[in-house]
Amino acid sequence: LNTEAAQATNNHLFISLHPLRPVLVSPGEASNPAKSMSAPSVSMSRVAAATSSQAASSSSRLQVRRTPRAAVRLAGSSAATASRRGLHARLAASASRRSAASFRCAADKDVRSITETMENPVAVGSAENPGDADVSVVLDTSRRPDGQKKTCIITGASSGLGLHTAKVLAKTGNYHVICCVRNAEKMHSVAAKLGIDPDCYTVKECNLMSLRSVRDFCDWIVESGTPLDCVLCNAAIYYPKRKDPSKVRVGFHMAGAAATGIEANRMAEEATETAEGYEEQMGVNHLAHFLMANLLLEPMKRYGESAGVTPRMIIVGSITHNPTELAGKIPPQANLGTFEGFRAGFQVKDGITMADGGKYDGPKAYKDSKACNMLTIFEMHRRYHKSHNIVFNTMYPGCIAETPLFRNHYPAFQRLFPAFMKYFTGGYVSVEEAGERLAAVCADNEYEEESGAYWSWLGGIRGAAGSSSPKNRTEKGLGGKFVNRVSKEVADEALAKEMWKLSCDLVGIKDDAEDLAASNRETAMSA
């Protein structure tokens, strides 16, 4: 335990050996374990052993807390400003705890997401229906200069978009895939069903609900000398039913919500949380990937220089981040404000569940997290593309109506939405085709030429619509790609810098903005 840091911030260290009986260790006791009556020894081996036994009996425990009804939306008025200041003052202690977030729960790797018990009966890319094993595109990929296969790390590789991206890359014969997943057994099962050669992939468990697990995964990547040709941050959580039931919602996403008496249509106000106490969608979709991308950034640079390749960092975006697009117009819309929630510590237990400090809303939390994903990749491009020779891109693969991501949605929505997209809007894209598009961004040589792009495609040429349009055909079998527009928020460079600084605080890493500025000044002077 880093007792020196704890003493400097005058924090207590909480070692959670039992969900209801945490062991409280003061800084003084931590430096002198003999003084502690409740914890005679705080050695990590003892903690690990105790944690293991407790985790075995409570592995299904969910960290769920009801959002206090007193939570208020912080608007841009003077009254809201005063409320915001009061909130910040009241939660100063919460903000200071962020530096010791890793001490909150010794069993944080064992925290489980509610998504693990949910299913979408019509999903393609699931354990029950993994999808088509064939690959219908011909990508222009290559091996390393030394003739060895390139390597791509994929989070969320055991289902949906991530699974079919892994399938395509593995079957090129030029890539080895590191599958970063929660359930190794599931990954092996679906890979076998899709005919993926076991020699073409490696499975490594990582729980994105825990920043400690993310750090352990990155440590393993670096210490094992794993090549870093591409890092794909793909995994995502979506909770469309967790929102204020008093609100009147307009949109197709409410299909089936009015069917009374059906438990699956029940809405919930509670915000689920990660091991560090952050709202789960923002914690998994954004913060875990933000930490992973930053921890692997310098190793990726060194690898690229030594191997003579240009690595790629890809974070999957979403059209729902943009209120000017149809999918983004549907309420609630993405709105990060000025990150009032991040500034105040972003702790669910304190009632702070949204980036903008507002009342908890599951669909908005997802859209906000995707906006943060895209802010992250564009800020990485601005900071590191030239100095690190890394390509940073995001993409939206199209509307995957049968995605396992909808496992937490209303049953009626799960069944009706694919037909709606196929036969009414024409925007339907299969999971298989979406995986081919994402694989192209990760590996095709033509996508190495541009960094800082938000890639999209003109249509699903093998879907219900677009097949008769010549502009949607390419010799590779993909729809024609184009650089899409982003929202006003995502285009805001000042907001991106603020997101970066606050996200660094939340995940416990240093913001290197000052170091980069000093380096740029030195470069300018020498030139």
Short mmCIF file of C-alpha atoms in Angstrom, two decimals:
data_model
loop_
_atom_site.label_atom_id
_atom_site.label_comp_id
_atom_site.label_asym_id
_atom_site.label_seq_id
_atom_site.Cartn_x
_atom_site.Cartn_y
_atom_site.Cartn_z
CA LEU A 1 0.00 0.00 0.00
CA ASN A 2 1.23 3.45 -0.86
CA THR A 3 1.02 4.75 2.69
CA GLU A 4 3.26 7.70 1.94
CA ALA A 5 0.79 9.05 -0.59
CA ALA A 6 -2.09 8.39 1.79
CA GLN A 7 -0.39 10.30 4.58
CA ALA A 8 0.30 13.21 2.26
CA THR A 9 -3.41 13.53 1.44
CA ASN A 10 -4.58 12.58 4.95
CA ASN A 11 -6.85 9.89 3.52
CA HIS A 12 -7.92 6.64 5.10
CA LEU A 13 -7.39 3.42 3.22
CA PHE A 14 -10.42 1.14 2.81
CA ILE A 15 -9.65 -2.52 2.20
CA SER A 16 -12.92 -4.20 1.31
CA LEU A 17 -12.66 -7.76 2.62
CA HIS A 18 -16.44 -8.09 2.78
CA PRO A 19 -19.15 -6.09 1.02
CA LEU A 20 -20.63 -4.96 4.33
CA ARG A 21 -17.58 -5.02 6.61
CA PRO A 22 -14.73 -2.89 5.23
CA VAL A 23 -11.52 -2.79 7.23
CA LEU A 24 -10.61 0.80 8.06
CA VAL A 25 -6.89 1.50 8.18
CA SER A 26 -5.66 4.98 9.00
CA PRO A 27 -2.43 6.26 7.44
CA GLY A 28 -0.63 5.84 10.73
CA GLU A 29 -1.88 2.30 11.19
CA ALA A 30 -0.96 1.41 7.63
CA SER A 31 2.63 2.43 8.26
CA ASN A 32 2.58 0.51 11.56
CA PRO A 33 0.23 -2.48 11.13
CA ALA A 34 0.73 -3.58 14.72
CA LYS A 35 -1.27 -0.56 15.89
CA SER A 36 -4.37 -1.63 13.99
CA MET A 37 -6.81 -3.75 16.00
CA SER A 38 -9.16 -4.42 13.07
CA ALA A 39 -6.39 -5.29 10.62
CA PRO A 40 -3.37 -6.87 12.37
CA SER A 41 -1.63 -7.19 9.01
CA VAL A 42 -2.19 -5.35 5.76
CA SER A 43 0.30 -7.31 3.67
CA MET A 44 -0.94 -7.70 0.12
CA SER A 45 -0.68 -11.50 0.26
CA ARG A 46 -3.04 -11.57 3.25
CA VAL A 47 -5.39 -9.14 1.56
CA ALA A 48 -5.38 -11.19 -1.64
CA ALA A 49 -6.12 -14.41 0.23
CA ALA A 50 -8.98 -12.88 2.19
CA THR A 51 -10.32 -11.21 -0.90
CA SER A 52 -10.28 -14.46 -2.84
CA SER A 53 -12.39 -16.27 -0.25
CA GLN A 54 -14.87 -13.42 0.00
CA ALA A 55 -15.12 -13.07 -3.76
CA ALA A 56 -15.95 -16.75 -4.10
CA SER A 57 -19.04 -16.32 -1.92
CA SER A 58 -20.16 -13.01 -3.38
CA SER A 59 -19.05 -13.05 -7.01
CA SER A 60 -22.54 -12.18 -8.19
CA ARG A 61 -22.67 -9.01 -6.06
CA LEU A 62 -23.65 -5.94 -8.05
CA GLN A 63 -22.57 -2.47 -7.00
CA VAL A 64 -25.85 -0.58 -7.37
CA ARG A 65 -26.85 2.56 -5.54
CA ARG A 66 -29.99 4.63 -5.95
CA THR A 67 -29.34 8.13 -7.14
CA PRO A 68 -30.45 10.62 -4.46
CA ARG A 69 -33.64 12.35 -5.54
CA ALA A 70 -32.13 15.60 -4.37
CA ALA A 71 -29.72 15.54 -7.30
CA VAL A 72 -30.34 18.60 -9.47
CA ARG A 73 -29.42 19.35 -13.04
CA LEU A 74 -26.78 22.03 -13.19
CA ALA A 75 -27.86 24.47 -15.87
CA GLY A 76 -26.05 27.54 -17.17
CA SER A 77 -27.88 30.04 -14.97
CA SER A 78 -26.41 32.06 -12.10
CA ALA A 79 -28.43 29.98 -9.65
CA ALA A 80 -26.99 26.84 -11.18
CA THR A 81 -23.51 28.31 -10.90
CA ALA A 82 -24.04 28.92 -7.20
CA SER A 83 -25.36 25.38 -6.81
CA ARG A 84 -22.36 24.05 -8.66
CA ARG A 85 -19.98 25.90 -6.37
CA GLY A 86 -21.80 24.57 -3.35
CA LEU A 87 -21.68 21.07 -4.77
CA HIS A 88 -17.96 21.34 -5.37
CA ALA A 89 -17.34 22.57 -1.84
CA ARG A 90 -19.53 19.87 -0.35
CA LEU A 91 -17.74 17.19 -2.32
CA ALA A 92 -14.17 18.42 -1.89
CA ALA A 93 -13.41 15.35 0.17
CA SER A 94 -14.80 13.16 -2.58
CA ALA A 95 -12.55 14.82 -5.13
CA SER A 96 -9.49 14.32 -2.95
CA ARG A 97 -10.26 10.60 -2.69
CA ARG A 98 -9.71 10.17 -6.41
CA SER A 99 -5.94 9.96 -5.91
CA ALA A 100 -6.45 6.95 -3.65
CA ALA A 101 -9.17 5.33 -5.76
CA SER A 102 -7.16 2.14 -6.14
CA PHE A 103 -7.42 1.55 -2.38
CA ARG A 104 -11.21 1.55 -2.32
CA CYS A 105 -11.75 -2.13 -2.91
CA ALA A 106 -9.18 -4.89 -2.76
CA ALA A 107 -11.61 -7.13 -4.63
CA ASP A 108 -12.38 -4.62 -7.38
CA LYS A 109 -11.41 -7.03 -10.15
CA ASP A 110 -14.33 -9.22 -9.08
CA VAL A 111 -17.01 -6.58 -9.58
CA ARG A 112 -19.43 -7.79 -12.23
CA SER A 113 -21.62 -5.96 -14.71
CA ILE A 114 -25.34 -6.61 -14.86
CA THR A 115 -24.89 -7.15 -18.62
CA GLU A 116 -23.36 -10.55 -17.93
CA THR A 117 -26.79 -11.94 -17.00
CA MET A 118 -28.75 -10.30 -19.82
CA GLU A 119 -29.45 -11.64 -23.30
CA ASN A 120 -30.77 -10.32 -26.60
CA PRO A 121 -32.64 -13.25 -28.21
CA VAL A 122 -32.23 -11.87 -31.73
CA ALA A 123 -28.60 -10.78 -31.39
CA VAL A 124 -25.98 -11.91 -33.88
CA GLY A 125 -22.48 -12.27 -32.51
CA SER A 126 -23.64 -13.79 -29.25
CA ALA A 127 -22.72 -17.11 -27.65
CA GLU A 128 -26.03 -18.59 -28.84
CA ASN A 129 -25.79 -17.15 -32.36
CA PRO A 130 -22.21 -16.15 -33.19
CA GLY A 131 -23.08 -15.34 -36.80
CA ASP A 132 -21.59 -16.14 -40.20
CA ALA A 133 -18.08 -17.59 -40.20
CA ASP A 134 -17.33 -16.43 -43.74
CA VAL A 135 -15.49 -13.23 -44.62
CA SER A 136 -16.91 -11.38 -47.63
CA VAL A 137 -14.25 -8.71 -48.10
CA VAL A 138 -10.72 -8.73 -49.45
CA LEU A 139 -8.57 -6.41 -47.37
CA ASP A 140 -5.18 -5.06 -48.34
CA THR A 141 -3.17 -6.06 -45.27
CA SER A 142 0.51 -6.77 -44.74
CA ARG A 143 2.88 -8.36 -42.28
CA ARG A 144 5.71 -6.68 -40.42
CA PRO A 145 8.96 -5.96 -42.31
CA ASP A 146 10.54 -9.02 -40.64
CA GLY A 147 7.81 -11.28 -42.04
CA GLN A 148 6.06 -11.86 -38.70
CA LYS A 149 2.33 -11.39 -38.21
CA LYS A 150 1.11 -8.07 -36.90
CA THR A 151 -0.86 -7.97 -33.66
CA CYS A 152 -4.14 -6.26 -32.79
CA ILE A 153 -5.53 -5.92 -29.27
CA ILE A 154 -9.34 -5.84 -29.17
CA THR A 155 -11.46 -5.10 -26.09
CA GLY A 156 -14.87 -6.77 -26.11
CA ALA A 157 -13.72 -9.37 -28.63
CA SER A 158 -16.07 -12.12 -27.45
CA SER A 159 -19.30 -10.75 -28.94
CA GLY A 160 -20.85 -8.58 -31.61
CA LEU A 161 -18.72 -6.04 -33.44
CA GLY A 162 -15.52 -6.96 -31.60
CA LEU A 163 -15.95 -10.67 -32.30
CA HIS A 164 -16.44 -10.23 -36.04
CA THR A 165 -13.58 -7.76 -36.26
CA ALA A 166 -11.35 -10.36 -34.58
CA LYS A 167 -12.65 -13.00 -37.02
CA VAL A 168 -11.78 -10.93 -40.06
CA LEU A 169 -8.31 -9.98 -38.82
CA ALA A 170 -7.43 -13.53 -37.81
CA LYS A 171 -8.54 -14.89 -41.19
CA THR A 172 -6.37 -12.45 -43.16
CA GLY A 173 -3.41 -14.63 -42.22
CA ASN A 174 -1.41 -11.50 -41.44
CA TYR A 175 -2.72 -10.75 -37.95
CA HIS A 176 -2.66 -12.29 -34.49
CA VAL A 177 -5.45 -11.02 -32.25
CA ILE A 178 -5.18 -10.43 -28.49
CA CYS A 179 -8.75 -10.85 -27.24
CA CYS A 180 -9.25 -8.67 -24.16
CA VAL A 181 -12.42 -10.12 -22.61
CA ARG A 182 -14.22 -10.77 -19.33
CA ASN A 183 -14.88 -14.46 -20.02
CA ALA A 184 -12.10 -16.52 -21.60
CA GLU A 185 -14.25 -19.65 -21.89
CA LYS A 186 -16.90 -17.77 -23.88
CA MET A 187 -14.23 -16.33 -26.19
CA HIS A 188 -12.82 -19.77 -26.99
CA SER A 189 -16.33 -21.12 -27.60
CA VAL A 190 -17.45 -18.44 -30.08
CA ALA A 191 -14.05 -18.46 -31.82
CA ALA A 192 -14.40 -22.20 -32.45
CA LYS A 193 -17.92 -21.74 -33.82
CA LEU A 194 -16.63 -19.12 -36.27
CA GLY A 195 -13.73 -21.28 -37.35
CA ILE A 196 -11.00 -19.00 -36.04
CA ASP A 197 -7.66 -20.80 -35.94
CA PRO A 198 -6.52 -21.10 -32.28
CA ASP A 199 -2.99 -20.20 -33.40
CA CYS A 200 -4.29 -16.83 -34.64
CA TYR A 201 -5.55 -15.47 -31.35
CA THR A 202 -4.70 -15.24 -27.66
CA VAL A 203 -7.26 -14.71 -24.90
CA LYS A 204 -6.46 -12.49 -21.92
CA GLU A 205 -9.07 -11.72 -19.30
CA CYS A 206 -9.55 -8.08 -18.32
CA ASN A 207 -12.47 -6.56 -16.44
CA LEU A 208 -13.06 -3.02 -17.69
CA MET A 209 -15.21 -2.44 -14.61
CA SER A 210 -11.92 -2.16 -12.71
CA LEU A 211 -9.09 0.26 -13.49
CA ARG A 212 -6.78 -2.03 -11.54
CA SER A 213 -7.62 -4.85 -13.93
CA VAL A 214 -6.89 -2.52 -16.87
CA ARG A 215 -3.50 -1.69 -15.37
CA ASP A 216 -2.72 -5.37 -14.86
CA PHE A 217 -3.64 -6.10 -18.47
CA CYS A 218 -1.41 -3.31 -19.77
CA ASP A 219 1.43 -4.49 -17.52
CA TRP A 220 1.11 -7.96 -19.03
CA ILE A 221 1.16 -6.54 -22.57
CA VAL A 222 4.34 -4.57 -21.92
CA GLU A 223 6.15 -7.19 -19.85
CA SER A 224 5.38 -9.97 -22.35
CA GLY A 225 6.75 -7.88 -25.21
CA THR A 226 3.49 -8.15 -27.14
CA PRO A 227 3.70 -6.30 -30.49
CA LEU A 228 1.48 -3.23 -30.64
CA ASP A 229 0.52 -2.81 -34.26
CA CYS A 230 -3.05 -1.87 -33.34
CA VAL A 231 -5.02 -1.23 -30.16
CA LEU A 232 -8.78 -1.29 -30.72
CA CYS A 233 -10.95 0.06 -27.90
CA ASN A 234 -14.31 -1.46 -28.80
CA ALA A 235 -16.09 -2.77 -25.68
CA ALA A 236 -19.18 -0.88 -24.52
CA ILE A 237 -22.06 -1.03 -22.04
CA TYR A 238 -25.52 0.42 -22.77
CA TYR A 239 -28.40 0.83 -20.29
CA PRO A 240 -31.41 2.26 -22.18
CA LYS A 241 -33.92 1.36 -19.44
CA ARG A 242 -32.11 3.02 -16.58
CA LYS A 243 -33.59 6.49 -16.56
CA ASP A 244 -36.14 8.74 -14.94
CA PRO A 245 -39.50 6.93 -15.42
CA SER A 246 -41.38 10.21 -14.85
CA LYS A 247 -40.04 11.64 -18.12
CA VAL A 248 -42.11 11.42 -21.27
CA ARG A 249 -39.91 9.79 -23.90
CA VAL A 250 -40.45 10.15 -27.62
CA GLY A 251 -38.76 7.71 -29.94
CA PHE A 252 -38.69 4.15 -31.23
CA HIS A 253 -36.44 3.14 -28.35
CA MET A 254 -39.48 3.19 -26.09
CA ALA A 255 -41.17 0.28 -27.92
CA GLY A 256 -42.61 -2.12 -25.37
CA ALA A 257 -42.12 0.17 -22.39
CA ALA A 258 -45.85 0.59 -21.93
CA ALA A 259 -46.50 -3.14 -21.65
CA THR A 260 -47.42 -3.34 -17.99
CA GLY A 261 -46.76 -6.40 -15.93
CA ILE A 262 -43.71 -7.48 -17.91
CA GLU A 263 -40.63 -7.49 -15.72
CA ALA A 264 -38.29 -7.11 -18.68
CA ASN A 265 -39.87 -3.72 -19.43
CA ARG A 266 -39.26 -2.37 -15.93
CA MET A 267 -37.30 0.85 -15.81
CA ALA A 268 -34.86 1.63 -13.04
CA GLU A 269 -33.51 4.86 -11.61
CA GLU A 270 -30.41 3.29 -10.14
CA ALA A 271 -26.98 3.94 -11.59
CA THR A 272 -24.66 0.95 -11.61
CA GLU A 273 -21.04 1.66 -10.73
CA THR A 274 -17.54 0.43 -11.42
CA ALA A 275 -15.06 -0.75 -8.80
CA GLU A 276 -13.85 2.83 -8.41
CA GLY A 277 -17.39 4.11 -7.86
CA TYR A 278 -17.89 5.71 -11.29
CA GLU A 279 -21.11 5.36 -13.30
CA GLU A 280 -20.67 2.14 -15.25
CA GLN A 281 -21.25 3.28 -18.83
CA MET A 282 -18.84 6.21 -18.56
CA GLY A 283 -16.44 4.10 -16.49
CA VAL A 284 -16.28 1.18 -18.94
CA ASN A 285 -16.83 2.91 -22.28
CA HIS A 286 -14.61 5.92 -21.66
CA LEU A 287 -12.45 5.87 -18.52
CA ALA A 288 -11.19 2.27 -18.82
CA HIS A 289 -10.27 2.81 -22.48
CA PHE A 290 -8.79 6.23 -21.73
CA LEU A 291 -6.47 4.61 -19.19
CA MET A 292 -5.58 1.70 -21.49
CA ALA A 293 -4.79 3.98 -24.43
CA ASN A 294 -2.55 6.15 -22.30
CA LEU A 295 -0.72 3.26 -20.63
CA LEU A 296 0.04 1.66 -24.01
CA LEU A 297 0.92 4.90 -25.81
CA GLU A 298 4.67 5.04 -25.09
CA PRO A 299 5.20 1.26 -25.52
CA MET A 300 3.38 1.56 -28.85
CA LYS A 301 5.69 4.35 -29.94
CA ARG A 302 8.79 2.33 -29.02
CA TYR A 303 7.44 -0.74 -30.79
CA GLY A 304 6.69 1.19 -33.97
CA GLU A 305 10.20 2.61 -34.06
CA SER A 306 11.89 -0.74 -33.46
CA ALA A 307 9.67 -2.77 -35.83
CA GLY A 308 9.56 -0.17 -38.59
CA VAL A 309 5.76 0.06 -38.67
CA THR A 310 3.10 2.73 -38.14
CA PRO A 311 0.86 1.55 -35.25
CA ARG A 312 -2.81 2.43 -35.01
CA MET A 313 -4.98 3.39 -32.05
CA ILE A 314 -8.72 3.05 -32.78
CA ILE A 315 -11.67 3.89 -30.52
CA VAL A 316 -15.15 2.98 -31.74
CA GLY A 317 -17.45 6.01 -31.87
CA SER A 318 -21.19 6.36 -32.39
CA ILE A 319 -23.45 8.54 -34.47
CA THR A 320 -25.58 9.04 -31.34
CA HIS A 321 -22.97 11.47 -30.01
CA ASN A 322 -24.10 14.08 -32.55
CA PRO A 323 -27.39 15.95 -31.93
CA THR A 324 -27.42 17.13 -35.57
CA GLU A 325 -27.79 13.53 -36.80
CA LEU A 326 -31.14 11.72 -36.66
CA ALA A 327 -29.94 9.10 -34.16
CA GLY A 328 -28.44 11.85 -32.01
CA LYS A 329 -31.56 14.02 -32.10
CA ILE A 330 -33.66 11.48 -30.21
CA PRO A 331 -33.85 12.61 -26.56
CA PRO A 332 -31.90 12.56 -24.37
CA GLN A 333 -29.10 14.16 -26.38
CA ALA A 334 -25.42 14.01 -25.56
CA ASN A 335 -24.35 17.01 -23.51
CA LEU A 336 -21.14 17.08 -21.47
CA GLY A 337 -21.67 20.61 -20.15
CA THR A 338 -18.37 21.70 -18.66
CA PHE A 339 -17.82 18.34 -16.96
CA GLU A 340 -19.35 19.46 -13.65
CA GLY A 341 -19.77 15.83 -12.62
CA PHE A 342 -16.13 14.96 -13.35
CA ARG A 343 -14.97 18.03 -11.42
CA ALA A 344 -16.95 16.98 -8.37
CA GLY A 345 -15.43 13.49 -8.19
CA PHE A 346 -17.98 11.54 -10.27
CA GLN A 347 -18.92 9.21 -7.42
CA VAL A 348 -22.24 7.36 -7.64
CA LYS A 349 -22.46 7.15 -3.86
CA ASP A 350 -22.47 10.95 -3.75
CA GLY A 351 -25.26 11.14 -6.31
CA ILE A 352 -22.91 12.27 -9.11
CA THR A 353 -23.67 9.97 -12.00
CA MET A 354 -23.43 12.16 -15.10
CA ALA A 355 -20.52 13.97 -16.71
CA ASP A 356 -22.47 17.23 -16.70
CA GLY A 357 -23.57 16.81 -13.08
CA GLY A 358 -27.22 16.25 -14.02
CA LYS A 359 -29.77 13.67 -12.93
CA TYR A 360 -28.99 10.09 -13.87
CA ASP A 361 -30.15 9.06 -17.33
CA GLY A 362 -28.89 5.78 -18.79
CA PRO A 363 -29.28 6.55 -22.51
CA LYS A 364 -27.65 9.96 -22.09
CA ALA A 365 -24.77 8.44 -20.11
CA TYR A 366 -24.06 6.17 -23.08
CA LYS A 367 -24.14 9.01 -25.59
CA ASP A 368 -21.93 11.14 -23.32
CA SER A 369 -19.44 8.28 -23.05
CA LYS A 370 -19.21 7.96 -26.83
CA ALA A 371 -18.66 11.72 -27.13
CA CYS A 372 -15.80 11.31 -24.65
CA ASN A 373 -14.40 8.42 -26.71
CA MET A 374 -14.26 10.65 -29.75
CA LEU A 375 -12.86 13.63 -27.86
CA THR A 376 -10.13 11.29 -26.63
CA ILE A 377 -9.05 10.01 -30.04
CA PHE A 378 -8.97 13.48 -31.62
CA GLU A 379 -6.98 14.90 -28.70
CA MET A 380 -4.54 11.99 -28.98
CA HIS A 381 -4.18 12.77 -32.67
CA ARG A 382 -3.38 16.41 -31.94
CA ARG A 383 -0.93 15.56 -29.16
CA TYR A 384 0.87 12.48 -30.43
CA HIS A 385 0.37 11.74 -34.13
CA LYS A 386 3.47 13.54 -35.35
CA SER A 387 5.75 12.86 -32.39
CA HIS A 388 4.82 9.17 -31.99
CA ASN A 389 4.08 8.23 -35.62
CA ILE A 390 0.80 6.61 -34.56
CA VAL A 391 -2.47 6.79 -36.51
CA PHE A 392 -5.42 7.76 -34.29
CA ASN A 393 -8.91 7.24 -35.75
CA THR A 394 -12.49 6.62 -34.72
CA MET A 395 -15.37 5.17 -36.73
CA TYR A 396 -19.08 4.46 -36.80
CA PRO A 397 -19.75 1.11 -38.51
CA GLY A 398 -23.44 1.79 -39.23
CA CYS A 399 -26.59 0.80 -37.38
CA ILE A 400 -26.05 -2.75 -36.14
CA ALA A 401 -29.69 -3.44 -35.29
CA GLU A 402 -29.01 -7.00 -34.08
CA THR A 403 -26.10 -6.15 -31.82
CA PRO A 404 -25.62 -7.82 -28.42
CA LEU A 405 -25.19 -4.23 -27.15
CA PHE A 406 -29.01 -4.13 -26.96
CA ARG A 407 -29.07 -6.98 -24.44
CA ASN A 408 -30.43 -4.57 -21.81
CA HIS A 409 -33.13 -3.13 -24.07
CA TYR A 410 -36.89 -3.71 -24.13
CA PRO A 411 -37.82 -7.11 -25.63
CA ALA A 412 -40.17 -5.46 -28.13
CA PHE A 413 -37.37 -3.15 -29.27
CA GLN A 414 -34.98 -6.07 -29.72
CA ARG A 415 -37.42 -7.76 -32.10
CA LEU A 416 -38.87 -4.77 -33.97
CA PHE A 417 -35.85 -2.52 -34.42
CA PRO A 418 -33.99 -4.74 -36.95
CA ALA A 419 -37.08 -4.87 -39.20
CA PHE A 420 -37.55 -1.12 -38.84
CA MET A 421 -33.97 -0.45 -39.95
CA LYS A 422 -34.15 -2.96 -42.82
CA TYR A 423 -37.45 -2.07 -44.38
CA PHE A 424 -38.19 1.53 -43.37
CA THR A 425 -34.95 3.48 -42.98
CA GLY A 426 -32.65 1.28 -45.06
CA GLY A 427 -29.83 1.91 -42.61
CA TYR A 428 -29.45 -1.69 -41.50
CA VAL A 429 -25.92 -3.10 -41.32
CA SER A 430 -25.22 -6.68 -40.28
CA VAL A 431 -22.81 -7.47 -37.46
CA GLU A 432 -20.62 -9.33 -39.95
CA GLU A 433 -20.35 -6.38 -42.34
CA ALA A 434 -19.74 -3.94 -39.49
CA GLY A 435 -16.87 -6.15 -38.32
CA GLU A 436 -15.39 -6.07 -41.82
CA ARG A 437 -15.52 -2.27 -41.84
CA LEU A 438 -13.83 -2.00 -38.46
CA ALA A 439 -11.20 -4.57 -39.44
CA ALA A 440 -10.41 -2.43 -42.48
CA VAL A 441 -9.81 0.63 -40.28
CA CYS A 442 -7.52 -1.45 -38.08
CA ALA A 443 -5.52 -3.22 -40.79
CA ASP A 444 -6.15 -2.15 -44.37
CA ASN A 445 -3.21 -0.21 -45.78
CA GLU A 446 -5.39 2.57 -47.20
CA TYR A 447 -6.46 3.61 -43.69
CA GLU A 448 -2.86 4.19 -42.67
CA GLU A 449 -2.71 7.34 -44.76
CA GLU A 450 -4.95 9.54 -42.59
CA SER A 451 -5.02 10.21 -38.85
CA GLY A 452 -7.62 12.13 -36.87
CA ALA A 453 -10.52 10.84 -38.99
CA TYR A 454 -14.07 9.78 -38.09
CA TRP A 455 -14.79 7.09 -40.66
CA SER A 456 -18.27 6.14 -41.86
CA TRP A 457 -19.68 4.28 -44.87
CA LEU A 458 -22.35 5.05 -47.44
CA GLY A 459 -24.51 1.97 -46.93
CA GLY A 460 -24.79 -1.71 -46.28
CA ILE A 461 -24.25 -3.20 -49.72
CA ARG A 462 -25.26 -6.67 -48.51
CA GLY A 463 -28.03 -5.38 -46.25
CA ALA A 464 -31.65 -4.60 -47.09
CA ALA A 465 -30.80 -1.26 -48.68
CA GLY A 466 -28.05 0.22 -50.77
CA SER A 467 -27.27 -2.86 -52.85
CA SER A 468 -28.54 -1.24 -56.05
CA SER A 469 -26.46 1.91 -55.64
CA PRO A 470 -23.11 1.82 -57.51
CA LYS A 471 -21.61 4.37 -55.11
CA ASN A 472 -21.91 1.81 -52.32
CA ARG A 473 -19.75 -0.74 -54.13
CA THR A 474 -15.99 -1.02 -53.97
CA GLU A 475 -13.66 -3.67 -55.28
CA LYS A 476 -13.03 -4.78 -51.70
CA GLY A 477 -16.72 -5.46 -51.07
CA LEU A 478 -17.23 -2.59 -48.61
CA GLY A 479 -19.50 0.41 -48.83
CA GLY A 480 -17.73 3.58 -49.91
CA LYS A 481 -15.99 5.19 -46.93
CA PHE A 482 -16.03 8.88 -46.08
CA VAL A 483 -14.89 11.13 -43.24
CA ASN A 484 -18.03 11.97 -41.28
CA ARG A 485 -18.86 15.14 -39.40
CA VAL A 486 -18.65 15.32 -35.62
CA SER A 487 -20.75 17.22 -33.13
CA LYS A 488 -19.96 20.75 -31.98
CA GLU A 489 -18.84 19.32 -28.63
CA VAL A 490 -16.43 16.81 -30.14
CA ALA A 491 -14.98 19.50 -32.40
CA ASP A 492 -14.30 21.75 -29.40
CA GLU A 493 -10.55 21.56 -28.72
CA ALA A 494 -10.81 23.47 -25.44
CA LEU A 495 -13.43 21.00 -24.20
CA ALA A 496 -11.18 18.12 -25.30
CA LYS A 497 -8.32 19.48 -23.19
CA GLU A 498 -10.63 19.82 -20.21
CA MET A 499 -11.92 16.27 -20.71
CA TRP A 500 -8.33 15.05 -20.87
CA LYS A 501 -7.24 16.78 -17.68
CA LEU A 502 -10.26 15.63 -15.67
CA SER A 503 -10.11 12.07 -17.04
CA CYS A 504 -6.44 11.90 -16.04
CA ASP A 505 -7.48 12.84 -12.51
CA LEU A 506 -10.20 10.17 -12.42
CA VAL A 507 -7.97 7.33 -13.64
CA GLY A 508 -4.91 8.43 -11.69
CA ILE A 509 -2.39 9.40 -14.37
CA LYS A 510 -0.51 12.61 -15.14
CA ASP A 511 -1.71 15.08 -17.76
CA ASP A 512 1.38 15.71 -19.88
CA ALA A 513 0.06 18.91 -21.48
CA GLU A 514 2.78 21.06 -19.87
CA ASP A 515 5.51 18.62 -20.87
CA LEU A 516 4.26 18.61 -24.46
CA ALA A 517 4.15 22.42 -24.53
CA ALA A 518 7.73 22.61 -23.24
CA SER A 519 8.87 20.04 -25.79
CA ASN A 520 7.20 21.98 -28.60
CA ARG A 521 8.91 25.19 -27.47
CA GLU A 522 12.29 23.46 -27.48
CA THR A 523 11.64 22.07 -30.95
CA ALA A 524 10.64 25.51 -32.23
CA MET A 525 13.75 27.14 -30.74
CA SER A 526 16.09 24.52 -32.19
CA ALA A 527 14.47 24.92 -35.60
#
